[in-house]
Amino acid sequence: MRKGLYVLLLSGLFLLTVLFLHQVRQDRVQQYLEHASTLLQATYDASLERYALAMDTFYADLTRQPELIHLFHLGVNADNHSERALLREELYQRLLPHYQDLVRRGISQWQFHQADGTSFLRFHAPGVHGDSLAEIRPSLRRLQEQPEACYGFEVGRFFIGFRFIQPLMLNGQMIGSMETAVSFARIRQTLASLSPRQTFIFLLERSTVESVLVGGPQDRLQPALISPDFLLHTDSLNDALNQELPLETLRHSLAAQPGIRQQLKTGKPFATATYHQGTGYAVAFIPVQTLTGGLGGYILSIHPAPLLTGLQWEFYTMLVVSLLVTLLLGSMLLHLHQQRHAILVQKYRLDAIGAAVGEGIYVLDREGRTLYVNRAVSRLTGYNEQKLYQENLHQLLHQHEENEQPLQQCPIFSNAIKGITYEGDEQFKTRTGELLPVVVTSQPMIERGQITGVVTVFRDISDRKEAERKLKLLATTDSLTGLSNRRAFLERLHEEQRLSRRLGHPSSLLMIDFDHFKRINDEYGHNTGDLVLQHFASLARSCLRETDSIGRLGGEEFAILLPGTGLEGAVQLAERLRHLLELTPTETADGLIPMTLSIGVTTLHANDTGSSELLSRADAALYQAKSGGRNRIEVRN
């Protein structure tokens, strides 16, 4: 009896041990797969962001050439076919070098659409145009309702890939759009360059593709084994077959796994493991969103995972060990020690994976407690790892004067807790108190179908923000004097006219021109003339308030806007400025160069229909000052 009870007790203990080891293995495998899925998502987002930033820069360069936008507008509105063809050819020839540069970057699709979605010019097929695309391209219909830049996956009649669409605006109205497109093959190459040990395959959502795609591209699609609702892009399959990977065996193994078809329908990222000849493989599925927010397909990543192989062999080994431990109770302590050591090794491996990623990654639970941070978070923010774990990470990084909101209202956290992926530009506070511009992506962390926390990935975009600031400065500043250029000053003048009419306060405008400035350039040279203009700009700034605006309209002609200043005050300022320049000659290598000013003064009228009437009055007053002997002030009101 005792022997039977003893055997029964040992059998029960061994069974419990087997169940425990199986659960430990499943948890560790799931932990690794979730981490692999997160890393793949970050890699995919980084790949798309790289092209999106390149396309934004390309579009910004194009919009700085208004003559091209005007040429496109003329072509779209041409009265007859021959005139439109000539304008289309001119636009094609002028932009051909840009297209050749895009092709060198791997972007072969570039076209312009009319506002109604009709194709106007395809650089990759210049002879094909005039076909209506809006009926099969939801992105173009969306652009008509919301004329703003967008990018994402979309299927066309003859092309499958990622499109980047920018509206073309003229006088505040959308006159058309510009589209560039990157094939999945190119995205796959980018992904492979970031993760060279992985194989990438594209699964397309079947109903979306078959309702739009026609012709040759359909020949490169075949039904996916894992689900009849998806098609397999054979180009990516052929490339994968050329790699040292038992792909056909793995595909059949995945098709036999229960639950994958249902997971594919959710449109959410997930990962699974499969095994072949004792080797473990990690398989991650990242959803590809269409331009309209729907599910366009999945990017499937397969790579050998020595960790999974090790976990499987470790499981079988531990079964044997557990049997021996059950029979020899004295060795139990040794087994527990080995188990603890194995868990620590696993943690170090996961930490090493996180440390290899350049973006900052942190994980919070539902209460905002820190579960995980990688080394990049410390490097980017300056906080040590201990403080990041101990402190409230939201208050530490994201809570500052420009973003005073509790954790539950923070979009980075609250959207992910609701199961919504959040992407956007934010500012994180560093250890020194400086604000670091970052682009953030946060996603829900899902365990056993429940949202248990938030995974956040962020990247430093300081260089991009600085480039945008410099571009804005170059677009609004006169390079010689540092004053506002003509366009920026006229925009400020137009804004003040609206404010003056609405609020009823007086404002004045001074039009300034140098007397006999040509003599300076003729006698001393243009470099000396530039010194005189810079000297005047410095003196003028010293006379003005912070609310006043001064701009160089061209050559030696300047204008000063005095908000809230009536005619009397404007004349007083003009006299002070005229007198100051007369008494303060410009110091140059050729000696002191005296100069005088002629100034025309006028005030803003509520019935002015635009800035042209105001400028005409100021010009008339300036002309009267010059005609009256120069070095004087005249008023035209």
XYZ file of C-alpha atoms in Angstrom:
637
model
C 0.000 0.000 0.000
C 2.730 2.447 0.987
C 4.653 1.577 -2.144
C 1.580 2.256 -4.251
C 0.943 5.564 -2.479
C 4.588 6.477 -2.910
C 4.469 5.712 -6.637
C 1.188 7.622 -6.943
C 2.678 10.607 -5.125
C 5.784 10.614 -7.317
C 3.653 10.268 -10.460
C 1.472 13.203 -9.412
C 4.547 15.284 -8.606
C 6.080 14.447 -11.985
C 2.833 15.309 -13.784
C 2.676 18.661 -12.022
C 6.291 19.272 -12.968
C 5.556 18.483 -16.621
C 2.630 20.901 -16.673
C 4.731 23.563 -15.002
C 7.605 23.208 -17.471
C 5.204 23.288 -20.414
C 3.640 26.507 -19.138
C 7.063 28.085 -18.530
C 8.126 27.209 -22.037
C 4.911 28.618 -23.519
C 5.289 31.848 -21.575
C 8.897 32.328 -22.636
C 8.115 31.497 -26.261
C 5.217 33.963 -26.199
C 7.420 36.612 -24.626
C 10.026 36.175 -27.343
C 7.404 36.203 -30.119
C 5.777 39.375 -28.807
C 9.185 41.005 -28.704
C 9.934 39.802 -32.247
C 6.580 41.214 -33.423
C 7.316 44.570 -31.779
C 10.748 44.764 -33.399
C 9.311 43.893 -36.819
C 6.638 46.586 -36.414
C 9.325 49.135 -35.518
C 11.422 48.053 -38.517
C 8.433 48.294 -40.864
C 7.422 51.716 -39.513
C 11.014 52.935 -39.880
C 11.115 51.699 -43.496
C 7.900 53.530 -44.439
C 8.922 56.635 -42.490
C 12.195 56.751 -44.414
C 10.336 56.957 -47.727
C 7.665 59.293 -46.305
C 10.319 61.770 -45.138
C 12.061 61.544 -48.509
C 8.777 62.213 -50.304
C 7.933 65.147 -48.000
C 11.313 66.695 -48.772
C 10.845 66.043 -52.500
C 7.379 67.624 -52.421
C 8.689 70.628 -50.466
C 11.386 71.173 -53.120
C 8.752 71.050 -55.863
C 6.409 73.530 -54.146
C 9.264 76.022 -53.881
C 9.100 76.236 -57.689
C 5.709 77.908 -58.229
C 6.286 78.101 -61.962
C 5.941 74.300 -62.145
C 2.630 74.373 -60.237
C 1.465 77.127 -62.591
C 2.534 75.083 -65.626
C 0.559 72.089 -64.334
C -2.454 74.347 -63.761
C -2.242 75.656 -67.334
C -2.031 72.126 -68.699
C -5.050 70.920 -66.731
C -7.148 73.873 -67.876
C -5.968 73.977 -71.507
C -8.808 74.611 -73.982
C -7.883 71.974 -76.542
C -6.083 68.650 -76.775
C -3.012 69.900 -78.666
C -2.350 72.745 -76.233
C -2.728 70.368 -73.298
C -0.329 67.905 -74.944
C 2.297 70.637 -75.438
C 2.019 71.765 -71.801
C 2.147 68.169 -70.597
C 5.321 67.568 -72.615
C 6.899 70.766 -71.256
C 6.125 69.692 -67.674
C 7.503 66.228 -68.418
C 10.778 67.576 -69.816
C 11.280 70.035 -66.941
C 10.694 67.387 -64.295
C 12.443 64.505 -66.075
C 15.756 65.014 -64.156
C 13.809 64.778 -60.892
C 12.162 61.555 -62.034
C 15.526 60.096 -63.028
C 16.736 60.888 -59.520
C 13.687 59.103 -58.067
C 14.416 56.051 -60.223
C 17.971 55.980 -58.897
C 16.482 55.844 -55.414
C 14.314 52.888 -56.405
C 11.070 54.871 -56.827
C 9.862 54.184 -60.360
C 6.229 55.361 -60.078
C 5.546 59.125 -60.282
C 2.421 60.768 -61.655
C 0.243 63.869 -61.492
C -3.558 63.756 -61.180
C -6.164 66.381 -61.881
C -8.407 67.481 -59.007
C -11.164 65.058 -60.102
C -8.762 62.070 -60.026
C -8.073 61.911 -63.782
C -4.471 61.019 -64.629
C -2.642 63.953 -66.221
C 0.973 62.731 -66.498
C 2.660 59.418 -65.678
C 6.436 59.663 -65.784
C 6.720 55.870 -65.776
C 4.254 55.714 -68.720
C 4.153 59.209 -70.301
C 1.975 58.032 -73.173
C -0.866 56.907 -70.891
C -3.057 59.664 -69.476
C -6.630 60.909 -69.281
C -8.028 57.817 -67.501
C -10.205 58.343 -64.428
C -8.705 56.774 -61.301
C -11.009 58.096 -58.580
C -13.551 55.296 -58.995
C -10.982 52.599 -58.131
C -8.658 54.639 -55.912
C -10.229 55.517 -52.532
C -7.169 57.649 -51.735
C -8.016 60.108 -54.528
C -11.623 60.352 -53.389
C -10.438 60.971 -49.846
C -8.061 63.662 -51.107
C -10.974 65.505 -52.733
C -12.688 65.647 -49.334
C -9.540 66.293 -47.269
C -6.739 67.873 -49.333
C -3.855 66.824 -47.141
C -0.816 64.594 -47.578
C -1.254 60.888 -46.889
C 0.614 57.675 -47.479
C -0.015 53.959 -47.159
C -0.701 50.759 -49.074
C -3.071 50.754 -52.034
C -3.857 48.503 -54.996
C -4.237 50.010 -58.460
C -5.151 48.424 -61.763
C -1.552 47.528 -62.607
C 0.452 48.288 -59.468
C 0.587 46.996 -55.914
C 2.565 49.011 -53.424
C 2.842 51.941 -51.068
C 1.693 55.317 -52.355
C 2.639 58.790 -51.129
C 0.105 61.414 -52.235
C 0.493 65.194 -51.857
C -2.152 67.794 -52.821
C -1.129 70.534 -55.259
C -2.502 73.867 -54.071
C -2.876 77.180 -55.891
C -4.404 80.239 -54.229
C -5.791 78.083 -51.430
C -7.528 75.643 -53.824
C -6.508 72.086 -54.687
C -5.820 71.923 -58.431
C -4.574 68.347 -58.458
C -2.240 65.952 -56.689
C 1.204 64.420 -57.005
C 1.777 60.737 -56.310
C 4.904 58.645 -55.883
C 4.790 54.928 -55.265
C 7.177 52.316 -53.900
C 6.714 48.650 -54.706
C 6.701 45.991 -52.028
C 9.896 44.629 -53.558
C 11.597 47.916 -52.678
C 10.115 47.935 -49.166
C 11.221 44.340 -48.772
C 14.774 45.320 -49.755
C 14.708 48.095 -47.147
C 13.426 45.692 -44.503
C 16.096 43.176 -45.471
C 18.804 45.840 -45.118
C 17.565 46.611 -41.594
C 17.054 42.941 -40.647
C 19.337 40.945 -42.961
C 18.691 37.575 -41.294
C 14.964 37.625 -41.934
C 12.898 36.570 -44.959
C 9.924 38.789 -45.890
C 6.795 37.745 -47.814
C 3.777 39.882 -48.738
C 0.235 38.583 -48.150
C -2.509 40.584 -49.883
C -6.121 40.819 -48.704
C -7.906 38.972 -51.484
C -11.164 40.903 -51.832
C -9.340 44.231 -52.039
C -6.956 43.031 -54.740
C -9.365 41.125 -56.969
C -11.874 43.993 -57.071
C -9.294 46.413 -58.504
C -6.281 44.685 -60.054
C -6.343 43.765 -63.749
C -3.868 42.479 -66.290
C -0.341 41.251 -65.716
C 0.037 41.767 -61.964
C -2.634 39.131 -61.302
C -0.289 36.522 -62.771
C 2.137 37.175 -59.916
C -0.431 36.288 -57.251
C -1.452 32.903 -55.950
C -3.697 31.748 -53.091
C -1.975 31.641 -49.711
C -1.865 28.255 -48.033
C -2.551 29.661 -44.582
C -5.864 31.338 -45.533
C -8.111 31.484 -48.613
C -8.814 35.159 -47.806
C -5.275 36.177 -48.747
C -3.092 36.042 -51.848
C 0.642 35.486 -51.948
C 2.905 37.842 -53.909
C 4.999 35.380 -55.915
C 7.878 37.838 -56.432
C 8.519 37.883 -52.702
C 7.915 34.113 -52.563
C 10.489 33.456 -55.306
C 13.041 35.634 -53.547
C 12.352 33.772 -50.309
C 12.710 30.392 -52.031
C 16.198 31.423 -53.165
C 17.271 31.765 -49.541
C 18.479 28.915 -47.378
C 15.132 28.290 -45.730
C 12.766 25.246 -45.876
C 9.999 27.618 -46.947
C 7.580 25.129 -48.515
C 7.671 22.916 -45.420
C 7.196 25.897 -43.135
C 4.253 27.176 -45.217
C 2.448 23.856 -44.862
C 3.283 23.777 -41.168
C 1.772 27.257 -40.674
C -1.321 26.316 -42.678
C -1.881 23.421 -40.263
C -1.702 25.607 -37.153
C -5.128 26.321 -35.640
C -6.105 29.909 -35.042
C -3.921 31.631 -37.652
C -6.794 32.226 -40.083
C -8.834 33.822 -37.330
C -5.923 36.017 -36.237
C -5.428 37.217 -39.810
C -9.012 38.483 -39.848
C -8.407 40.718 -36.807
C -6.021 43.012 -38.689
C -3.679 43.090 -35.681
C 0.004 42.154 -35.419
C 0.831 38.740 -34.029
C 3.600 36.157 -34.093
C 3.863 32.395 -33.903
C 6.541 29.720 -33.805
C 7.032 26.645 -35.964
C 9.645 23.910 -36.038
C 11.347 21.818 -38.705
C 13.941 19.128 -38.081
C 14.529 20.378 -34.558
C 15.064 24.023 -35.568
C 12.715 26.700 -34.325
C 11.495 29.512 -36.581
C 9.812 32.744 -35.495
C 7.019 33.904 -37.811
C 5.682 37.459 -37.305
C 2.660 39.018 -39.051
C 2.465 42.821 -39.256
C -0.749 44.305 -40.734
C -0.384 46.670 -43.678
C -2.891 49.504 -43.489
C -4.379 50.987 -46.645
C -4.543 54.729 -47.286
C -8.163 54.664 -46.095
C -7.379 52.798 -42.870
C -8.501 49.329 -43.958
C -6.526 46.095 -43.977
C -4.502 45.702 -47.157
C -2.560 42.624 -46.161
C 0.281 41.455 -43.964
C 4.046 41.514 -44.056
C 5.176 38.059 -43.004
C 8.651 37.676 -41.529
C 10.329 34.282 -41.069
C 13.732 33.739 -39.520
C 15.532 30.936 -37.698
C 15.275 31.510 -33.948
C 18.013 29.723 -32.030
C 16.268 30.818 -28.854
C 13.108 28.882 -29.794
C 15.215 25.869 -30.725
C 16.946 26.124 -27.413
C 13.653 26.425 -25.555
C 12.295 23.288 -27.227
C 15.355 21.209 -26.517
C 15.444 22.673 -23.038
C 11.855 21.509 -22.516
C 12.634 17.922 -23.423
C 15.817 17.992 -21.420
C 13.992 19.345 -18.401
C 11.461 16.530 -18.670
C 14.252 14.021 -18.271
C 15.828 16.062 -15.538
C 12.476 16.449 -13.798
C 11.967 12.677 -13.905
C 15.320 12.144 -12.302
C 14.590 14.903 -9.795
C 11.248 13.300 -8.968
C 12.955 9.945 -8.351
C 15.832 11.620 -6.517
C 14.280 14.330 -4.349
C 17.667 15.381 -3.136
C 18.515 16.923 -6.541
C 15.479 19.294 -6.495
C 17.471 22.296 -5.296
C 19.907 21.880 -8.173
C 17.025 21.837 -10.652
C 15.544 25.067 -9.239
C 18.925 26.734 -9.508
C 19.255 25.711 -13.168
C 15.752 26.957 -13.898
C 16.473 30.357 -12.343
C 19.719 30.609 -14.286
C 17.928 29.791 -17.547
C 15.364 32.564 -16.901
C 18.143 35.103 -16.265
C 19.887 34.066 -19.484
C 16.634 34.559 -21.355
C 16.227 38.050 -19.869
C 19.771 38.981 -20.888
C 19.075 37.798 -24.412
C 15.899 39.864 -24.645
C 17.755 42.879 -23.231
C 20.459 42.394 -25.880
C 17.813 42.408 -28.614
C 16.331 45.646 -27.215
C 19.790 47.213 -26.946
C 20.471 46.528 -30.642
C 17.567 48.761 -31.716
C 18.411 52.445 -32.299
C 14.913 53.663 -31.356
C 13.860 54.046 -27.742
C 11.432 51.331 -26.577
C 9.571 51.238 -23.278
C 6.643 49.201 -21.977
C 4.086 50.342 -19.371
C 1.385 48.314 -17.684
C -2.224 49.523 -17.475
C -1.445 51.593 -14.353
C 1.521 53.297 -15.995
C 4.217 51.322 -14.181
C 7.382 50.711 -16.153
C 7.835 47.104 -17.247
C 10.699 47.464 -19.707
C 13.065 50.083 -21.150
C 15.902 49.503 -23.601
C 19.260 51.244 -23.551
C 18.269 53.711 -26.271
C 15.774 55.346 -23.859
C 18.610 56.182 -21.451
C 20.849 57.352 -24.296
C 18.216 59.662 -25.793
C 16.829 61.119 -22.526
C 19.882 61.069 -20.261
C 18.108 59.229 -17.406
C 19.731 56.131 -15.979
C 17.881 52.831 -16.183
C 17.189 52.663 -12.429
C 15.381 56.014 -12.416
C 13.329 55.068 -15.482
C 12.073 51.962 -13.679
C 11.476 53.606 -10.302
C 9.816 56.877 -11.356
C 6.523 57.494 -13.157
C 7.844 57.398 -16.725
C 5.051 59.596 -18.133
C 5.738 62.392 -15.637
C 9.467 61.948 -16.157
C 9.501 62.179 -19.974
C 6.214 63.531 -21.301
C 4.894 65.842 -18.558
C 6.098 69.419 -19.150
C 4.730 72.947 -19.468
C 3.659 72.437 -23.079
C 1.926 69.143 -22.278
C 0.325 69.303 -18.831
C -2.035 66.326 -18.803
C -2.414 63.194 -16.661
C -1.364 59.786 -17.925
C -4.914 58.578 -18.617
C -5.483 61.544 -20.989
C -2.102 61.273 -22.718
C -2.753 60.210 -26.357
C 0.351 58.010 -26.398
C -1.038 55.915 -23.520
C -4.818 56.313 -23.751
C -5.130 55.337 -27.442
C -3.086 52.156 -26.996
C -5.088 51.168 -23.886
C -8.199 51.408 -26.102
C -6.535 49.146 -28.688
C -5.713 51.988 -31.101
C -2.230 52.483 -32.535
C -0.979 56.037 -31.981
C 1.581 57.771 -34.197
C 2.636 61.396 -34.012
C 5.285 64.000 -33.278
C 5.780 64.714 -29.565
C 8.297 66.338 -27.227
C 10.025 64.388 -24.458
C 11.780 66.063 -21.537
C 15.414 65.046 -21.026
C 17.300 64.845 -17.725
C 18.680 68.389 -18.273
C 15.169 69.798 -18.800
C 15.529 70.269 -22.546
C 12.661 69.259 -24.859
C 13.576 66.536 -27.340
C 11.423 66.361 -30.518
C 10.523 62.746 -31.258
C 8.216 60.755 -33.499
C 6.270 58.262 -31.378
C 4.448 55.024 -32.167
C 2.529 53.277 -29.377
C 0.604 50.031 -29.573
C -1.345 47.901 -27.122
C 0.488 44.989 -25.535
C -1.889 42.046 -25.830
C -1.548 38.902 -23.756
C -4.090 36.083 -24.098
C -6.495 38.406 -25.878
C -6.358 41.122 -23.189
C -4.660 44.518 -23.344
C -2.173 44.400 -20.468
C -0.073 47.449 -21.242
C 1.390 49.788 -23.838
C 4.503 49.371 -25.997
C 5.964 52.707 -27.121
C 8.720 53.259 -29.693
C 10.186 56.724 -30.256
C 12.918 58.226 -32.406
C 14.847 61.513 -32.182
C 13.821 63.880 -35.032
C 15.861 66.917 -33.912
C 17.679 67.058 -37.250
C 14.390 67.060 -39.178
C 12.879 69.822 -37.017
C 16.022 71.960 -37.341
C 15.974 71.537 -41.119
C 12.328 72.651 -41.205
C 13.161 75.720 -39.077
C 16.054 76.698 -41.363
C 13.913 76.266 -44.472
C 11.224 78.513 -42.997
C 13.849 81.142 -42.089
C 15.323 81.078 -45.602
C 11.855 81.495 -47.114
C 10.980 84.635 -45.092
C 14.278 86.504 -44.580
C 16.291 88.796 -46.823
C 19.768 87.242 -46.906
C 21.656 90.572 -47.071
C 20.022 92.610 -44.305
C 18.406 89.931 -42.169
C 15.084 91.776 -42.475
C 11.842 90.257 -43.730
C 11.844 89.682 -47.481
C 9.151 91.104 -49.746
C 6.837 88.098 -49.583
C 7.011 87.798 -45.787
C 6.495 91.541 -45.280
C 3.480 91.655 -47.615
C 1.936 88.708 -45.729
C 2.414 90.600 -42.448
C 0.943 93.747 -44.033
C -2.076 91.821 -45.286
C -2.598 90.329 -41.812
C -2.421 93.795 -40.185
C -5.003 95.138 -42.633
C -7.432 92.433 -41.484
C -6.732 93.173 -37.815
C -7.037 96.917 -38.310
C -10.433 96.563 -40.016
C -11.700 94.160 -37.341
C -10.379 95.972 -34.243
C -10.559 99.538 -35.579
C -7.106 100.601 -34.328
C -4.911 102.962 -36.411
C -1.838 101.648 -38.208
C 0.660 103.299 -40.548
C 3.024 102.367 -43.336
C 6.374 103.982 -44.232
C 7.877 103.557 -47.702
C 11.625 104.325 -47.669
C 14.125 104.824 -50.474
C 17.763 105.986 -50.430
C 18.642 109.230 -52.227
C 21.086 108.771 -55.102
C 21.951 105.243 -54.038
C 23.166 104.406 -57.544
C 26.104 106.768 -57.009
C 27.321 104.617 -54.147
C 27.328 101.453 -56.287
C 28.920 103.284 -59.232
C 31.636 105.025 -57.184
C 32.457 102.460 -54.484
C 31.090 99.190 -55.833
C 28.207 96.937 -54.896
C 29.967 95.518 -51.819
C 30.083 98.971 -50.272
C 26.459 99.502 -51.283
C 25.608 96.330 -49.393
C 27.363 97.713 -46.283
C 25.213 100.861 -46.505
C 22.025 98.768 -46.673
C 23.143 96.656 -43.712
C 24.000 99.815 -41.750
C 20.521 101.219 -42.409
C 18.895 97.912 -41.352
C 20.766 98.037 -38.036
C 19.758 101.671 -37.365
C 16.136 100.997 -38.309
C 15.861 98.059 -35.894
C 17.066 100.257 -33.039
C 14.183 102.688 -33.649
C 11.389 100.131 -33.811
C 9.245 98.318 -31.256
C 8.885 94.559 -31.107
C 5.425 94.847 -32.651
C 6.700 96.862 -35.642
C 7.770 95.138 -38.857
C 10.409 96.156 -41.380
C 11.119 94.524 -44.708
C 13.263 94.949 -47.775
C 10.992 95.150 -50.807
C 13.798 95.199 -53.355
C 17.075 96.976 -54.109
C 17.338 99.971 -51.773
C 13.583 100.155 -51.153
C 12.322 99.350 -47.639
C 8.974 99.476 -45.856
C 8.031 99.758 -42.170
C 4.656 98.715 -40.725
C 3.621 100.423 -37.458
C 0.614 98.628 -35.913
C -1.389 100.780 -33.489
C 0.390 103.974 -34.600
C -1.463 106.926 -36.123
C -0.223 109.363 -38.727
C 1.399 111.766 -36.251
C 3.398 109.027 -34.535
C 4.417 107.572 -37.904
C 5.735 110.949 -39.103
C 7.701 111.368 -35.861
C 9.308 107.939 -36.288
C 10.079 108.664 -39.955
C 11.759 111.962 -39.008
C 13.795 110.280 -36.261
C 14.950 107.572 -38.678
C 15.730 110.101 -41.449
C 17.662 112.319 -39.068
C 19.527 109.379 -37.507
C 20.799 108.096 -40.865
C 21.769 111.640 -41.943
C 23.903 112.018 -38.778
C 25.306 108.471 -38.872
C 27.256 107.802 -42.085
C 28.332 104.269 -42.909
C 31.905 103.366 -41.917
C 33.686 101.520 -44.743
C 37.254 100.869 -45.844
C 36.846 103.808 -48.232
C 35.898 106.123 -45.380
C 32.595 107.497 -44.114
C 29.757 107.423 -46.621
C 26.865 109.764 -45.789
C 23.389 108.928 -47.031
C 19.914 110.464 -46.848
C 16.428 109.033 -47.084
C 13.191 109.992 -48.772
C 10.170 108.651 -46.902
C 6.519 108.379 -47.846
C 3.988 107.967 -45.030
C 0.386 106.795 -45.175
C -2.145 105.119 -42.898
C -4.190 101.967 -43.316
C -7.787 102.566 -44.411
C -10.688 100.310 -43.558
C -11.994 100.531 -47.128
C -8.731 99.361 -48.731
C -9.593 96.258 -50.747
C -6.039 94.970 -50.582
C -2.427 95.866 -49.952
C -1.958 97.265 -53.482
C -3.977 100.445 -52.728
C -2.046 101.013 -49.500
C 1.315 100.489 -51.224
C 0.292 102.794 -54.056
C -0.432 105.636 -51.587
C 2.881 105.089 -49.823
C 4.682 105.009 -53.202
C 2.959 108.233 -54.238
C 4.068 109.927 -51.016
C 7.616 108.634 -51.564
C 7.629 109.958 -55.135
C 6.414 113.349 -53.862
C 9.290 113.385 -51.313
C 11.842 112.708 -54.049
C 10.278 115.264 -56.398
C 10.303 117.840 -53.601
C 14.068 117.729 -53.194
C 14.789 114.402 -51.412
C 15.926 113.933 -47.796
C 12.416 114.698 -46.642
C 9.123 113.143 -45.569
C 5.809 113.414 -47.380
C 2.376 112.223 -46.327
C -0.322 110.853 -48.601
C -3.498 109.969 -46.708
